[in-house]
mmCIF file of C-alpha atoms in Angstrom:
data_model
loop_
_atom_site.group_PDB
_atom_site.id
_atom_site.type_symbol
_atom_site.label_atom_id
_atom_site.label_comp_id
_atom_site.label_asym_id
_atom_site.label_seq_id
_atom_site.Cartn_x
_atom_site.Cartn_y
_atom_site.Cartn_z
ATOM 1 C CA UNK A 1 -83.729 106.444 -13.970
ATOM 2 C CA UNK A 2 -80.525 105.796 -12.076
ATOM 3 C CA UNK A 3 -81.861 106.998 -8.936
ATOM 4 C CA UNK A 4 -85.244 104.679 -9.333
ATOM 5 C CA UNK A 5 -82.670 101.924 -10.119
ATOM 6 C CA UNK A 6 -80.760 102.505 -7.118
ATOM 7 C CA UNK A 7 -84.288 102.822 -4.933
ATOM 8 C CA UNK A 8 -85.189 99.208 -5.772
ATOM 9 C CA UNK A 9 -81.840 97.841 -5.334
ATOM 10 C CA UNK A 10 -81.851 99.166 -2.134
ATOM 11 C CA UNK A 11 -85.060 97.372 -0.793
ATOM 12 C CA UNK A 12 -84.284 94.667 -2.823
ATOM 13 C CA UNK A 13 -80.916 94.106 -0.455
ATOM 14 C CA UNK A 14 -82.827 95.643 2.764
ATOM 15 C CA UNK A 15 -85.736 92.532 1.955
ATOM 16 C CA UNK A 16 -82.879 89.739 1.599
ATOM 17 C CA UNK A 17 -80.824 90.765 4.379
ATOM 18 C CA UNK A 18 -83.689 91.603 6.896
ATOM 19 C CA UNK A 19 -83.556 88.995 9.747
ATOM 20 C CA UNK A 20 -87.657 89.752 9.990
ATOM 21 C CA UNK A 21 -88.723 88.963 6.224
ATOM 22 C CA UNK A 22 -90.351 85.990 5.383
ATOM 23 C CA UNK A 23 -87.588 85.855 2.211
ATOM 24 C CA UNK A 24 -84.719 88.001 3.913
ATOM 25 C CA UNK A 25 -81.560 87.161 5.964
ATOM 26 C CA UNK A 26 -81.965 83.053 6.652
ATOM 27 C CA UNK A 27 -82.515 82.270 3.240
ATOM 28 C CA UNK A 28 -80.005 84.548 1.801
ATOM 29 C CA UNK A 29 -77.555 83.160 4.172
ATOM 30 C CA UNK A 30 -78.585 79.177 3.215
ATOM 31 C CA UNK A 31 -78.630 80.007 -0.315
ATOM 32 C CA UNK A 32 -75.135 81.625 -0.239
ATOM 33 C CA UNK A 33 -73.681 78.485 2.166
ATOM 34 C CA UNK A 34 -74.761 76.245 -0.265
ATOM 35 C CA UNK A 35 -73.339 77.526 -3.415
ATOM 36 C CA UNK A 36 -70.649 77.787 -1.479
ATOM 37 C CA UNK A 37 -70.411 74.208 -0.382
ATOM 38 C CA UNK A 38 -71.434 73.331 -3.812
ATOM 39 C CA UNK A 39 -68.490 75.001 -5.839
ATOM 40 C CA UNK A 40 -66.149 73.453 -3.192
ATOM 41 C CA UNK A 41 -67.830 69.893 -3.916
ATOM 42 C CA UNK A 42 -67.258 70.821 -7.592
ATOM 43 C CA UNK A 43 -63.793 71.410 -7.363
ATOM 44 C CA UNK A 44 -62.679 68.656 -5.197
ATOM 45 C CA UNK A 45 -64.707 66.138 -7.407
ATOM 46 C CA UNK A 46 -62.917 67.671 -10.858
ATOM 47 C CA UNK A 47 -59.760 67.368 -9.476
ATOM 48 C CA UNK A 48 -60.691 63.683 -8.171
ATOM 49 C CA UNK A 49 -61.745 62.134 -11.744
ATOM 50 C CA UNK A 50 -58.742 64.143 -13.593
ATOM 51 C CA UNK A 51 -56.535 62.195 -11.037
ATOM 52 C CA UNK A 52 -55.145 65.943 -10.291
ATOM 53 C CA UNK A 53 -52.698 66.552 -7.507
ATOM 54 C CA UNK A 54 -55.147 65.981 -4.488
ATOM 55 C CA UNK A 55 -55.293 62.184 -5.759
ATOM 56 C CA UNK A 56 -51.410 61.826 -4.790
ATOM 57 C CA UNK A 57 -52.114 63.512 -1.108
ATOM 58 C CA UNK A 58 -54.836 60.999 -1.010
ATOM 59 C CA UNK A 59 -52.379 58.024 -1.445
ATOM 60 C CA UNK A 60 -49.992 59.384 0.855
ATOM 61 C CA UNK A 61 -52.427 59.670 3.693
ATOM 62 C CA UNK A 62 -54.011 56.734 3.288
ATOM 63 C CA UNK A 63 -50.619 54.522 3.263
ATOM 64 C CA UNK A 64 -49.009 56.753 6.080
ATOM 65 C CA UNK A 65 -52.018 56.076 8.359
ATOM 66 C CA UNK A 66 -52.207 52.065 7.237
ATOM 67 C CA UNK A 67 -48.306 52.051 8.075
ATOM 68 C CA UNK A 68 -48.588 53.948 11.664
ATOM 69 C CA UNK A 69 -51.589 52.827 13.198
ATOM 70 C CA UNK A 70 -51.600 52.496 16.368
ATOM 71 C CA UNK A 71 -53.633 49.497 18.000
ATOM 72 C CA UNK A 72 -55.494 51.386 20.779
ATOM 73 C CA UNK A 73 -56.019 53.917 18.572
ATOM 74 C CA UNK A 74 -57.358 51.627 15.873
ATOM 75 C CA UNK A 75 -59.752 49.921 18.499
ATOM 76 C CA UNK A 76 -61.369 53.335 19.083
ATOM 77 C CA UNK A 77 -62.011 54.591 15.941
ATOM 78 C CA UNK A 78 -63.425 50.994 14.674
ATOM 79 C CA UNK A 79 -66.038 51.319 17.128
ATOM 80 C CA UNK A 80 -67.035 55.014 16.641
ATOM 81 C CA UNK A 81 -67.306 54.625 12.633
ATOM 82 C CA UNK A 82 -69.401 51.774 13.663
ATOM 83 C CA UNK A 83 -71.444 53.993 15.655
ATOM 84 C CA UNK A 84 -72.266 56.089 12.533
ATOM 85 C CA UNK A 85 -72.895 53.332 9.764
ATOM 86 C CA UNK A 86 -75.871 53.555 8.426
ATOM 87 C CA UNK A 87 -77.379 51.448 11.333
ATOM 88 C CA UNK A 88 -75.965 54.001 13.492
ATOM 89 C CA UNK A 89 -77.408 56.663 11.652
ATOM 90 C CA UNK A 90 -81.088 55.684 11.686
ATOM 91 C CA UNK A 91 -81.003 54.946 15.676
ATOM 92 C CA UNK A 92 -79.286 58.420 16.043
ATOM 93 C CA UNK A 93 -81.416 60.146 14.197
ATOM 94 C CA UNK A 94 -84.528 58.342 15.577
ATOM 95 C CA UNK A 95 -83.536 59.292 18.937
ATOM 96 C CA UNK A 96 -83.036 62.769 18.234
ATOM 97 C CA UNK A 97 -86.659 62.586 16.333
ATOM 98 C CA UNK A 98 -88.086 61.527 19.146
ATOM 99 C CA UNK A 99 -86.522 64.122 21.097
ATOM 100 C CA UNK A 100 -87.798 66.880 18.734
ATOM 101 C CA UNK A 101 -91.153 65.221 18.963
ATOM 102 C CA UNK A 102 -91.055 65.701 22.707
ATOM 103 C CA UNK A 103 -90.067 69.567 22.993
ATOM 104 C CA UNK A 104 -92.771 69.851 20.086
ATOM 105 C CA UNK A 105 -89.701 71.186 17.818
ATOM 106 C CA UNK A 106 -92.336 70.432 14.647
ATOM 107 C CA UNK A 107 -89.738 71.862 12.358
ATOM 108 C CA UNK A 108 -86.750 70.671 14.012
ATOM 109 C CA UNK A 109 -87.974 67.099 13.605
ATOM 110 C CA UNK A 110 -89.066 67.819 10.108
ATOM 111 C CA UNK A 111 -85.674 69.413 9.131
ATOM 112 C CA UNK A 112 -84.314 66.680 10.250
ATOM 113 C CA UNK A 113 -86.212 64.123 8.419
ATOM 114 C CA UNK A 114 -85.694 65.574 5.038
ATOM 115 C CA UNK A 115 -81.639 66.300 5.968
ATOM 116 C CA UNK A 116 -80.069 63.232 7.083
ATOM 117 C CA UNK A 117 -82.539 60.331 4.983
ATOM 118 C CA UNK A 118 -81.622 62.447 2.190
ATOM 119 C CA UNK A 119 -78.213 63.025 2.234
ATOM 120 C CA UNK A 120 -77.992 59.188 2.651
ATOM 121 C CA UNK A 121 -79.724 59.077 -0.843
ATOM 122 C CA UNK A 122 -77.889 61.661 -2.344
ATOM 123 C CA UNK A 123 -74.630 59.726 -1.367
ATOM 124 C CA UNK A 124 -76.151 56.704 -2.966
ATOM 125 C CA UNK A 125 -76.660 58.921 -6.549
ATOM 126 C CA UNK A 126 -73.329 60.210 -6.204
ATOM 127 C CA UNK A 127 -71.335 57.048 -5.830
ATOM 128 C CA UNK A 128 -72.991 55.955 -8.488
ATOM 129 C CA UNK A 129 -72.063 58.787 -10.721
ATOM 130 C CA UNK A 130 -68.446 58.924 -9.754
ATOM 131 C CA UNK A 131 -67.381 54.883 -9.301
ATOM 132 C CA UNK A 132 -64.410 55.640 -7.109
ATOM 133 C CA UNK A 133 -62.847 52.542 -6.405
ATOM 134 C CA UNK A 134 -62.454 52.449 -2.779
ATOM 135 C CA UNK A 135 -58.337 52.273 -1.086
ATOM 136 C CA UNK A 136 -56.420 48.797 -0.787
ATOM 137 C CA UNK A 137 -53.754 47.455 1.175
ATOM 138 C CA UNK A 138 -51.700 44.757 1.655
ATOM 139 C CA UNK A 139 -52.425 44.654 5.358
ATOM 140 C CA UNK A 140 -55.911 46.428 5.939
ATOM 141 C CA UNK A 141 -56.767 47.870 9.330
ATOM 142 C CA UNK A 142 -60.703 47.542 8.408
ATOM 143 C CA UNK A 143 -61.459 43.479 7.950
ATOM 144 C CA UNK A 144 -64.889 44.136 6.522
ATOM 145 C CA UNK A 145 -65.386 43.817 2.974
ATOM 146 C CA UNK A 146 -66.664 47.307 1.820
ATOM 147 C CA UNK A 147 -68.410 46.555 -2.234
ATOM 148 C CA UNK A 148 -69.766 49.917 -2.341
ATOM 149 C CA UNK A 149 -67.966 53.053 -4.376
ATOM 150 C CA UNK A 150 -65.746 55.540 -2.422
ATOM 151 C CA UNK A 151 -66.605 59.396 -3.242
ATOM 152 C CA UNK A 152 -67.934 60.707 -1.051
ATOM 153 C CA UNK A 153 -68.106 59.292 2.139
ATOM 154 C CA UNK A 154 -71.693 58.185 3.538
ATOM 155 C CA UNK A 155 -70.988 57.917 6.895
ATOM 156 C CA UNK A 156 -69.279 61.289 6.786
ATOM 157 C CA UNK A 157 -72.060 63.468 4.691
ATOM 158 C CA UNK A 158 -74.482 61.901 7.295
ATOM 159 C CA UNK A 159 -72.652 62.509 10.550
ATOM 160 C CA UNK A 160 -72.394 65.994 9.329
ATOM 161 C CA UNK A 161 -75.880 66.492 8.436
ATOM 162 C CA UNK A 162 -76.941 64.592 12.311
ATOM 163 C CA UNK A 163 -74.433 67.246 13.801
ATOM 164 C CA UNK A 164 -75.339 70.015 11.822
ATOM 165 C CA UNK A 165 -79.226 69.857 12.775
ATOM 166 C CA UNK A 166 -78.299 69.013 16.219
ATOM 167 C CA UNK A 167 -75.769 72.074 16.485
ATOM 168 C CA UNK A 168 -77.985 74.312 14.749
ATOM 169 C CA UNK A 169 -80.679 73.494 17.153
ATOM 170 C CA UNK A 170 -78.781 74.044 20.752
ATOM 171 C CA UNK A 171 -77.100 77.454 18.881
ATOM 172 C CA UNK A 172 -80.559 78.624 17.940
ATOM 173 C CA UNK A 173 -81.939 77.663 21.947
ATOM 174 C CA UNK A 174 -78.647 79.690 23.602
ATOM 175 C CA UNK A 175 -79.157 83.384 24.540
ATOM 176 C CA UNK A 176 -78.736 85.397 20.579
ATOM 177 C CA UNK A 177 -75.158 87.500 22.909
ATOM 178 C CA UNK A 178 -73.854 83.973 24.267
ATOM 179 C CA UNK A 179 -71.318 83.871 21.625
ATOM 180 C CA UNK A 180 -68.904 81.929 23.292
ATOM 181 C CA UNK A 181 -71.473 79.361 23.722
ATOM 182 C CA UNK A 182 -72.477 79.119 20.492
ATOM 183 C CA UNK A 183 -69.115 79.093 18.870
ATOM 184 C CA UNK A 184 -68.567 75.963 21.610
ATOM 185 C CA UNK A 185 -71.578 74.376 20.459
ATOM 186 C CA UNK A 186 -70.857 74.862 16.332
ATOM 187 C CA UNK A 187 -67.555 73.685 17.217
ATOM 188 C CA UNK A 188 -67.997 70.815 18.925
ATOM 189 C CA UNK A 189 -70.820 69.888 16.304
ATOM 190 C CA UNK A 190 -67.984 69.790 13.679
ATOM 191 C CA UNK A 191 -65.270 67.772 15.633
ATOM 192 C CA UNK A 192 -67.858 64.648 16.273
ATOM 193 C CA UNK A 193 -68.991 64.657 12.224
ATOM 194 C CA UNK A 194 -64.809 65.326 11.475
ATOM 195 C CA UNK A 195 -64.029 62.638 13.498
ATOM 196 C CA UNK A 196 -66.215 60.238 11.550
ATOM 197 C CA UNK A 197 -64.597 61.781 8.474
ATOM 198 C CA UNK A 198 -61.199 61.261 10.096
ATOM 199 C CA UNK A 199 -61.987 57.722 11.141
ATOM 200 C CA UNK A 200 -63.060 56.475 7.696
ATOM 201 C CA UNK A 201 -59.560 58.305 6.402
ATOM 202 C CA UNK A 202 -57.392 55.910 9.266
ATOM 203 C CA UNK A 203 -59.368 52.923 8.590
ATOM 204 C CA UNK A 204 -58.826 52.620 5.297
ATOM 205 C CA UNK A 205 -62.301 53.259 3.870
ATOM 206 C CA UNK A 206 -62.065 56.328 2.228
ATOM 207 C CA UNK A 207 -59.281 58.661 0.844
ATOM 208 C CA UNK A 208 -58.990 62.439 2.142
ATOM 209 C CA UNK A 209 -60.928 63.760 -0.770
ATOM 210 C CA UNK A 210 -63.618 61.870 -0.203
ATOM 211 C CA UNK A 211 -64.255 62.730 3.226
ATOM 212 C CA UNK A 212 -64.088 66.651 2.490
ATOM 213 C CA UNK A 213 -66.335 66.255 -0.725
ATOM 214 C CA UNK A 214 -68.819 64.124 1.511
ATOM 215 C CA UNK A 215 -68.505 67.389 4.350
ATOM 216 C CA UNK A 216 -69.071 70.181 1.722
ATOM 217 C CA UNK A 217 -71.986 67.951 0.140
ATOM 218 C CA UNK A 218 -73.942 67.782 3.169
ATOM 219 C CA UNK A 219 -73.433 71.131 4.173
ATOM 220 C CA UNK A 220 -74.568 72.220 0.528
ATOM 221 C CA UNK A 221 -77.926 70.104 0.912
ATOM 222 C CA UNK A 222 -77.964 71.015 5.046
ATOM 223 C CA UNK A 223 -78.478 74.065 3.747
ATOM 224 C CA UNK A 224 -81.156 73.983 1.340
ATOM 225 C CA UNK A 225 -83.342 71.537 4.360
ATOM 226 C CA UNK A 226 -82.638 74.730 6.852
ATOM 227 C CA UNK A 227 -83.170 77.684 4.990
ATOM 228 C CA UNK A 228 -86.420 75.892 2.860
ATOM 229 C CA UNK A 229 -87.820 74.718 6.556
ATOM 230 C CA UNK A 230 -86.690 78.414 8.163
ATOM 231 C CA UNK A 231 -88.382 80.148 5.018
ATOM 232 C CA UNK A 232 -91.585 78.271 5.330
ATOM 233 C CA UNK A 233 -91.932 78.553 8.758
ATOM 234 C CA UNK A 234 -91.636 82.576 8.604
ATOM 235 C CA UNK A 235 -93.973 82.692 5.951
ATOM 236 C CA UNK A 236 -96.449 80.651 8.039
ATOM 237 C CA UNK A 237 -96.072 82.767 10.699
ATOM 238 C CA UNK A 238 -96.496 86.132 8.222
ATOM 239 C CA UNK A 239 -99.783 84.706 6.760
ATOM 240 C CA UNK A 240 -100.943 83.859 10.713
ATOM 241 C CA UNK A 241 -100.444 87.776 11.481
ATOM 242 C CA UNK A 242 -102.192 88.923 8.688
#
């Protein structure tokens, strides 16, 4: 009995971690990102609404950045967030769409739809559910009235969700030994969607935990769009051999 137990556990693990299986390593992999991202959402979101310790880091950053900005500085970043408002967002990601569209990347350009229009939602639902009051100051760096909730971030959970496809695309075209490459291209994928988070944290928009919950949400639901569009793609390709 033990040893038939064993057996099946054994091709159980051989199925889910099997780069080849329609149901093997990619979906094992997005499935255990996203709990991942998900228990890190969790816990930066409990210890947000029981005004835990993170909430006094929060303050701190946001009033050490308000008191030392730096005017050149300031100029810069208020023109990238802009870049990745919502407005932003849509002509990025329809440019990238269309790029998909012309290297006939069919599920590229549909991962892509369902990622970044639907982490947009999902950040809707979720300020909703939380009703963080957004940071004030006496002097404000950012003039424009924001009269939507704070946690998370929507401009960060979408940059990061642009990036990610975008990253995930040019790693998956590199050579599968060009390591240095791809840890270049992952890389720089994060620094443009951290810099949105870290612009939103300078201007005044956002506190610090509600740029990492917005990061760790959109990698949790990144996840599911890559390994559900991966998954269906090699079971396509299964049935088409068969």
């Amino acid at each position: 009995m033990s040893t038939r137990w064993t057996s099946r556990l054994r091709r159980f693990l051989a199925a889910r971690l099997s780069p080849e299986g329609a149901l093997g390593l990619h979906l094992t992999a997005g499935l255990a990102l996203m709990l991942l991202a998900i228990v890190v959402f969790h816990e930066i979101a409990e210890a947000v609404m029981g005004a835990g310790q993170i909430t006094v880091i929060d303050l701190q950053v946001a009033h050490w950045f308000n008191q030392h900005a730096l005017p050149w500085l300031t100029s810069f970043l208020l023109v990238y967030t802009d870049l990745h408002g919502v407005l932003g967002a849509l002509i990025w990601t329809s440019l990238l769409a269309a790029y998909f569209y012309r290297q006939r990347a069919s599920y590229w350009l549909f991962t892509l739809l369902i990622a970044v229009p639907g982490v947009m939602i999902l950040n809707v639902l979720l300020k909703s559910v939380f009703g963080r009051m957004r940071p004030s100051f006496e002097q404000p760096l950012l003039q424009t009235v924001l009269d939507t909730y704070s946690f998370p971030s929507g401009h960060t959970a979408t940059s990061t969700a642009l990036y990610g496809v975008l990253g995930a695309y040019w790693i998956c075209r590199t050579a599968p030994g060009a390591w240095a490459k791809r840890t270049a291209i992952a890389l720089l994928a994060f620094l443009m969607a951290a810099l949105v988070g870290f612009s939103r944290i300078y201007l005044g928009a956002h506190y610090l935990s509600d740029v990492l919950a917005a990061m760790a949400e959109s990698v949790a639901w990144l996840a599911i769009c890559m390994a559900g569009v991966s998954t269906l793609r090699r079971r396509r390709a299964a049935r088409s051999t068969t």
